[in-house]
CSV table of C-alpha atoms in Angstrom, one decimal:
chain,number,residue,atom,x,y,z
A,1,UNK,CA,86.9,30.7,84.1
A,2,UNK,CA,89.5,28.0,83.9
A,3,UNK,CA,92.8,26.9,85.4
A,4,UNK,CA,95.8,25.1,84.0
A,5,UNK,CA,99.2,23.8,85.2
A,6,UNK,CA,102.6,22.5,84.2
A,7,UNK,CA,104.7,20.5,86.6
A,8,UNK,CA,108.2,19.0,86.0
A,9,UNK,CA,108.5,15.3,85.6
A,10,UNK,CA,111.7,15.2,87.5
A,11,UNK,CA,111.1,14.7,91.2
A,12,UNK,CA,114.0,15.9,93.4
A,13,UNK,CA,114.0,14.4,96.9
A,14,UNK,CA,115.4,15.9,100.1
A,15,UNK,CA,118.0,13.2,100.0
A,16,UNK,CA,119.3,14.5,96.6
A,17,UNK,CA,119.3,18.1,97.9
A,18,UNK,CA,121.3,17.0,100.9
A,19,UNK,CA,124.1,15.7,98.7
A,20,UNK,CA,125.1,19.3,98.3
A,21,UNK,CA,124.4,20.8,101.8
A,22,UNK,CA,124.8,19.7,105.4
A,23,UNK,CA,121.2,18.9,106.2
A,24,UNK,CA,118.8,15.9,106.5
A,25,UNK,CA,115.5,14.9,105.1
A,26,UNK,CA,114.0,15.0,108.6
A,27,UNK,CA,115.3,18.6,109.2
A,28,UNK,CA,113.9,19.9,105.9
A,29,UNK,CA,110.5,18.3,106.6
A,30,UNK,CA,110.3,19.7,110.1
A,31,UNK,CA,111.3,23.2,109.1
A,32,UNK,CA,109.4,23.5,105.8
A,33,UNK,CA,107.1,20.6,105.3
A,34,UNK,CA,108.8,19.9,102.0
A,35,UNK,CA,109.3,16.2,101.1
A,36,UNK,CA,110.2,16.7,97.4
A,37,UNK,CA,110.1,19.3,94.6
A,38,UNK,CA,110.2,19.3,90.8
A,39,UNK,CA,113.0,20.8,88.6
A,40,UNK,CA,112.6,21.3,84.9
A,41,UNK,CA,115.3,20.1,82.5
A,42,UNK,CA,117.8,22.5,81.0
A,43,UNK,CA,116.0,22.8,77.7
A,44,UNK,CA,112.6,23.8,79.2
A,45,UNK,CA,112.1,27.5,79.5
A,46,UNK,CA,109.8,29.8,81.4
A,47,UNK,CA,108.0,30.4,78.1
A,48,UNK,CA,107.6,26.6,77.4
A,49,UNK,CA,106.1,26.1,80.9
A,50,UNK,CA,103.8,29.1,80.5
A,51,UNK,CA,102.5,27.9,77.1
A,52,UNK,CA,101.6,24.4,78.5
A,53,UNK,CA,99.8,25.9,81.5
A,54,UNK,CA,98.1,28.6,79.4
A,55,UNK,CA,96.8,26.1,76.9
A,56,UNK,CA,95.2,24.0,79.6
A,57,UNK,CA,93.6,27.0,81.2
A,58,UNK,CA,92.1,28.1,77.8
A,59,UNK,CA,90.8,24.7,77.1
A,60,UNK,CA,89.2,24.4,80.6
A,61,UNK,CA,87.6,27.9,80.2
A,62,UNK,CA,86.3,27.1,76.7
A,63,UNK,CA,87.9,30.2,75.4
A,64,UNK,CA,89.8,30.4,72.1
A,65,UNK,CA,93.2,32.1,72.2
A,66,UNK,CA,92.1,34.6,69.6
A,67,UNK,CA,89.6,36.0,72.2
A,68,UNK,CA,92.4,36.9,74.6
A,69,UNK,CA,92.9,40.6,74.9
A,70,UNK,CA,95.9,40.5,77.2
A,71,UNK,CA,98.5,38.1,78.5
A,72,UNK,CA,100.1,38.8,81.8
A,73,UNK,CA,103.1,36.6,82.9
A,74,UNK,CA,104.1,36.9,86.6
A,75,UNK,CA,107.7,35.7,86.9
A,76,UNK,CA,111.2,36.6,88.3
A,77,UNK,CA,113.1,33.9,86.4
A,78,UNK,CA,112.7,34.7,82.7
A,79,UNK,CA,116.5,35.0,82.0
A,80,UNK,CA,116.1,37.9,79.5
A,81,UNK,CA,115.9,41.5,80.7
A,82,UNK,CA,113.9,42.2,77.6
A,83,UNK,CA,111.6,41.4,75.8
A,84,UNK,CA,109.0,40.1,78.2
A,85,UNK,CA,108.2,36.4,78.2
A,86,UNK,CA,104.5,37.2,77.7
A,87,UNK,CA,104.8,38.4,74.1
A,88,UNK,CA,106.2,35.0,73.1
A,89,UNK,CA,103.7,33.1,75.2
A,90,UNK,CA,100.9,35.1,73.4
A,91,UNK,CA,102.4,34.3,70.0
A,92,UNK,CA,102.8,30.6,70.7
A,93,UNK,CA,99.3,30.2,72.0
A,94,UNK,CA,97.8,32.1,69.0
A,95,UNK,CA,96.7,35.1,71.1
A,96,UNK,CA,98.5,37.7,68.9
A,97,UNK,CA,97.8,40.7,68.8
A,98,UNK,CA,96.9,40.6,72.5
A,99,UNK,CA,98.8,43.0,74.7
A,100,UNK,CA,101.4,41.2,76.7
A,101,UNK,CA,103.7,42.0,79.5
A,102,UNK,CA,105.5,40.5,82.5
A,103,UNK,CA,105.3,41.7,86.1
A,104,UNK,CA,107.8,41.2,88.9
A,105,UNK,CA,106.4,41.0,92.4
A,106,UNK,CA,108.1,37.9,93.7
A,107,UNK,CA,106.0,35.2,95.2
A,108,UNK,CA,103.0,37.7,95.3
A,109,UNK,CA,103.1,38.3,91.6
A,110,UNK,CA,100.2,36.0,90.6
A,111,UNK,CA,97.8,37.8,92.9
A,112,UNK,CA,99.0,41.1,91.5
A,113,UNK,CA,98.5,39.9,88.0
A,114,UNK,CA,95.0,38.6,88.8
A,115,UNK,CA,94.1,42.0,90.2
A,116,UNK,CA,95.3,43.6,87.0
A,117,UNK,CA,93.3,41.1,84.9
A,118,UNK,CA,90.1,41.7,86.9
A,119,UNK,CA,90.4,45.4,86.5
A,120,UNK,CA,91.0,45.1,82.7
A,121,UNK,CA,87.9,43.1,82.2
A,122,UNK,CA,85.8,45.3,84.5
A,123,UNK,CA,87.0,48.4,82.8
A,124,UNK,CA,86.3,47.0,79.3
A,125,UNK,CA,89.9,47.1,78.2
A,126,UNK,CA,89.9,43.4,77.5
A,127,UNK,CA,87.1,40.8,77.3
A,128,UNK,CA,89.4,37.9,78.4
A,129,UNK,CA,92.8,37.9,80.0
A,130,UNK,CA,95.2,35.0,80.4
A,131,UNK,CA,97.2,35.2,83.7
A,132,UNK,CA,100.3,33.0,84.1
A,133,UNK,CA,102.3,32.5,87.2
A,134,UNK,CA,105.6,30.8,86.3
A,135,UNK,CA,109.1,30.4,87.7
A,136,UNK,CA,112.0,28.2,87.0
A,137,UNK,CA,113.9,28.8,90.3
A,138,UNK,CA,116.3,25.9,89.8
A,139,UNK,CA,118.2,28.3,87.4
A,140,UNK,CA,118.7,30.7,90.2
A,141,UNK,CA,119.3,28.4,93.2
A,142,UNK,CA,122.7,27.9,94.7
A,143,UNK,CA,122.7,24.1,95.5
A,144,UNK,CA,125.4,24.7,98.2
A,145,UNK,CA,123.4,27.4,100.1
A,146,UNK,CA,122.0,25.6,103.2
A,147,UNK,CA,119.4,28.3,103.7
A,148,UNK,CA,117.7,28.1,100.3
A,149,UNK,CA,118.8,25.0,98.3
A,150,UNK,CA,115.9,22.9,99.6
A,151,UNK,CA,113.2,25.5,99.1
A,152,UNK,CA,113.0,26.5,95.5
A,153,UNK,CA,111.4,24.6,92.6
A,154,UNK,CA,109.9,25.0,89.1
A,155,UNK,CA,106.3,25.1,87.8
A,156,UNK,CA,103.6,27.1,86.0
A,157,UNK,CA,100.0,27.8,86.7
A,158,UNK,CA,97.5,29.8,84.6
A,159,UNK,CA,94.0,31.1,84.8
A,160,UNK,CA,91.6,32.8,82.3
A,161,UNK,CA,89.7,35.8,83.6
A,162,UNK,CA,86.6,36.9,81.7
A,163,UNK,CA,83.2,38.6,82.0
A,164,UNK,CA,80.7,37.4,84.7
A,165,UNK,CA,77.1,38.3,85.5
A,166,UNK,CA,78.0,38.2,89.2
A,167,UNK,CA,81.3,39.3,90.9
A,168,UNK,CA,83.7,36.4,91.1
A,169,UNK,CA,86.9,38.2,91.9
A,170,UNK,CA,86.7,40.5,95.0
A,171,UNK,CA,88.7,43.7,95.4
A,172,UNK,CA,92.4,43.1,96.0
A,173,UNK,CA,94.1,44.2,99.2
A,174,UNK,CA,97.8,44.7,98.5
A,175,UNK,CA,100.9,46.7,99.4
A,176,UNK,CA,104.7,46.6,99.9
A,177,UNK,CA,107.4,47.2,102.4
A,178,UNK,CA,110.6,48.3,100.6
A,179,UNK,CA,112.4,48.8,103.8
A,180,UNK,CA,112.8,45.0,103.9
A,181,UNK,CA,113.9,44.7,100.2
A,182,UNK,CA,117.1,42.9,101.1
A,183,UNK,CA,115.7,39.9,103.0
A,184,UNK,CA,114.8,38.1,99.7
A,185,UNK,CA,116.9,39.1,96.7
A,186,UNK,CA,119.4,37.9,94.1
A,187,UNK,CA,122.9,38.1,95.7
A,188,UNK,CA,124.5,40.0,92.9
A,189,UNK,CA,123.6,42.6,90.3
A,190,UNK,CA,123.8,41.8,86.6
A,191,UNK,CA,126.1,44.8,86.3
A,192,UNK,CA,128.7,43.0,88.3
A,193,UNK,CA,129.0,40.5,85.5
A,194,UNK,CA,129.7,43.1,82.8
A,195,UNK,CA,133.2,42.7,81.4
A,196,UNK,CA,134.1,39.8,83.6
A,197,UNK,CA,136.2,37.2,81.7
A,198,UNK,CA,136.5,34.8,84.6
A,199,UNK,CA,133.1,33.4,85.5
A,200,UNK,CA,134.4,32.4,88.9
A,201,UNK,CA,135.3,36.0,89.8
A,202,UNK,CA,131.6,37.0,90.3
A,203,UNK,CA,128.9,34.9,92.0
A,204,UNK,CA,125.9,33.8,89.9
A,205,UNK,CA,122.9,36.0,90.9
A,206,UNK,CA,121.3,33.2,92.8
A,207,UNK,CA,118.4,33.8,95.2
A,208,UNK,CA,119.1,34.3,98.9
A,209,UNK,CA,116.9,35.1,101.9
A,210,UNK,CA,117.0,35.7,105.6
A,211,UNK,CA,114.6,32.9,106.5
A,212,UNK,CA,113.8,33.9,110.1
A,213,UNK,CA,113.0,37.5,109.2
A,214,UNK,CA,110.7,36.3,106.3
A,215,UNK,CA,109.0,33.8,108.6
A,216,UNK,CA,108.2,36.4,111.3
A,217,UNK,CA,107.0,39.0,108.7
A,218,UNK,CA,104.8,36.5,106.9
A,219,UNK,CA,103.1,35.2,110.0
A,220,UNK,CA,102.4,38.5,111.7
A,221,UNK,CA,101.8,40.8,108.7
A,222,UNK,CA,99.8,38.5,106.4
A,223,UNK,CA,97.0,37.4,108.8
A,224,UNK,CA,95.6,41.0,109.0
A,225,UNK,CA,96.0,41.3,105.2
A,226,UNK,CA,93.9,38.1,104.8
A,227,UNK,CA,91.2,39.3,107.1
A,228,UNK,CA,91.0,42.6,105.2
A,229,UNK,CA,90.7,40.7,101.9
A,230,UNK,CA,87.8,38.6,103.4
A,231,UNK,CA,86.1,41.8,104.6
A,232,UNK,CA,86.6,43.5,101.2
A,233,UNK,CA,84.7,40.5,99.7
A,234,UNK,CA,81.8,41.1,102.1
A,235,UNK,CA,82.4,37.7,103.7
A,236,UNK,CA,83.6,36.2,107.0
A,237,UNK,CA,86.0,33.3,107.5
A,238,UNK,CA,83.0,31.0,107.9
A,239,UNK,CA,81.9,31.7,104.3
A,240,UNK,CA,85.2,30.5,102.8
A,241,UNK,CA,85.6,27.0,101.2
A,242,UNK,CA,89.3,27.1,100.6
A,243,UNK,CA,92.5,28.9,101.7
A,244,UNK,CA,95.2,29.0,99.0
A,245,UNK,CA,98.2,31.0,100.3
A,246,UNK,CA,101.7,31.2,98.7
A,247,UNK,CA,103.4,27.9,99.3
A,248,UNK,CA,106.5,29.2,101.1
A,249,UNK,CA,106.6,27.0,104.2
A,250,UNK,CA,104.1,24.6,105.8
A,251,UNK,CA,104.5,26.2,109.2
A,252,UNK,CA,103.7,29.6,107.8
A,253,UNK,CA,100.6,28.2,106.1
A,254,UNK,CA,99.3,26.5,109.4
A,255,UNK,CA,100.0,29.6,111.5
A,256,UNK,CA,98.2,31.9,109.1
A,257,UNK,CA,95.2,29.6,109.0
A,258,UNK,CA,95.1,29.7,112.8
A,259,UNK,CA,95.5,33.4,113.1
A,260,UNK,CA,92.8,34.1,110.5
A,261,UNK,CA,90.5,31.8,112.5
A,262,UNK,CA,89.6,29.5,109.6
A,263,UNK,CA,86.9,26.9,110.6
A,264,UNK,CA,87.5,23.2,110.1
A,265,UNK,CA,85.5,23.0,106.9
A,266,UNK,CA,87.8,25.3,105.0
A,267,UNK,CA,90.2,23.2,102.8
A,268,UNK,CA,93.8,24.4,103.1
A,269,UNK,CA,96.3,24.2,100.2
A,270,UNK,CA,99.4,22.3,101.2
A,271,UNK,CA,100.9,21.8,97.7
A,272,UNK,CA,104.3,22.7,99.0
A,273,UNK,CA,104.8,19.1,100.4
A,274,UNK,CA,105.6,17.7,97.0
A,275,UNK,CA,106.0,20.9,94.9
A,276,UNK,CA,108.3,23.1,96.9
A,277,UNK,CA,108.3,26.9,96.6
A,278,UNK,CA,107.6,27.8,93.0
A,279,UNK,CA,107.3,31.6,93.7
A,280,UNK,CA,104.7,33.2,91.3
A,281,UNK,CA,103.4,29.7,90.2
A,282,UNK,CA,102.6,28.5,93.7
A,283,UNK,CA,99.1,29.9,94.2
A,284,UNK,CA,97.7,28.8,90.7
A,285,UNK,CA,99.5,25.4,91.0
A,286,UNK,CA,97.9,24.8,94.4
A,287,UNK,CA,94.5,25.9,93.1
A,288,UNK,CA,94.8,23.5,90.2
A,289,UNK,CA,95.7,20.6,92.5
A,290,UNK,CA,92.9,21.3,94.9
A,291,UNK,CA,90.3,21.3,92.1
A,292,UNK,CA,91.8,18.2,90.4
A,293,UNK,CA,91.9,16.2,93.5
A,294,UNK,CA,88.5,17.3,94.9
A,295,UNK,CA,89.9,19.1,97.9
A,296,UNK,CA,87.9,22.1,96.8
A,297,UNK,CA,84.8,22.5,94.6
A,298,UNK,CA,84.1,24.6,91.6
A,299,UNK,CA,82.0,27.6,92.6
A,300,UNK,CA,83.4,27.8,96.2
A,301,UNK,CA,85.0,30.8,97.7
A,302,UNK,CA,88.8,30.7,98.0
A,303,UNK,CA,91.0,33.2,99.7
A,304,UNK,CA,94.3,33.7,97.8
A,305,UNK,CA,97.3,35.3,99.6
A,306,UNK,CA,100.7,36.0,98.0
A,307,UNK,CA,103.7,37.4,99.7
A,308,UNK,CA,107.4,37.6,98.9
A,309,UNK,CA,110.3,39.6,97.5
A,310,UNK,CA,110.0,43.3,97.6
A,311,UNK,CA,108.6,42.8,100.1
A,312,UNK,CA,105.3,42.6,98.2
A,313,UNK,CA,102.0,41.2,99.2
A,314,UNK,CA,98.4,40.8,97.8
A,315,UNK,CA,95.3,39.0,98.7
A,316,UNK,CA,91.8,38.5,97.2
A,317,UNK,CA,88.8,36.2,97.5
A,318,UNK,CA,87.8,34.4,94.2
A,319,UNK,CA,85.1,32.1,93.1
A,320,UNK,CA,86.9,28.9,92.1
A,321,UNK,CA,86.5,28.0,88.4
């Protein structure tokens, strides 16, 4: 029913990233399509970012926070094991006593949360649900790691899901492959930090990934997933107006679009160019930009695809708010 976003004001160029790693602006652009990314300041939390994006989504939807029956926050970077960020987001927005919880499905988490929200509304458990995809990956990025330092960024995107006279969120196609759990992960367990008096003795649990394995998996496994999601919606690629995949890598985005057989009229989200990889926030942030800049129109069919750590993946076709 509405979409909102929060983006950092600090723009981090490839040149700045390359101050810490042996790389170049040209190499990063060629390999990923990223020209810059945004990092939040130290005082801005995942909760702060979620509240800003959620408030905009509520205003765009014309829904009062008191009408929200559930708040779902998709994130891997809330720095507290418990409680969930969602409870504080609900409170600060005025949605209390809405049910509230976080989900962890890596870069696929927003599409997972959207599936939950749609089912909650269809089942009558909640009339309106606020879904937030948010990550502050700068807190968990090793600036000296040449394989990841240029990828990750911060941001939040949110949508409001509510009742509709006609279906506007198609069935979700999703799954996981736990045999590849170790290709995207934090490099240490929190338990390794227990009782450690010298911080230098244990590495901070920064994100690490095996880029080539992720690239091959995403390109070859996600195209069939996307086609199944289109079929589940009762559509064909020709019926789509927009393609909004997880913003992991420009080459992955282009290869997926080609393998799915998207016609020229379908607008393709390439928010990664100036936003970087914001994990759970990437799909709603890209959706927000496409609508704000007129790349896609309200009421059009958009294919959403999320994939990432777990390995987890999910896809669905939605009618753009």
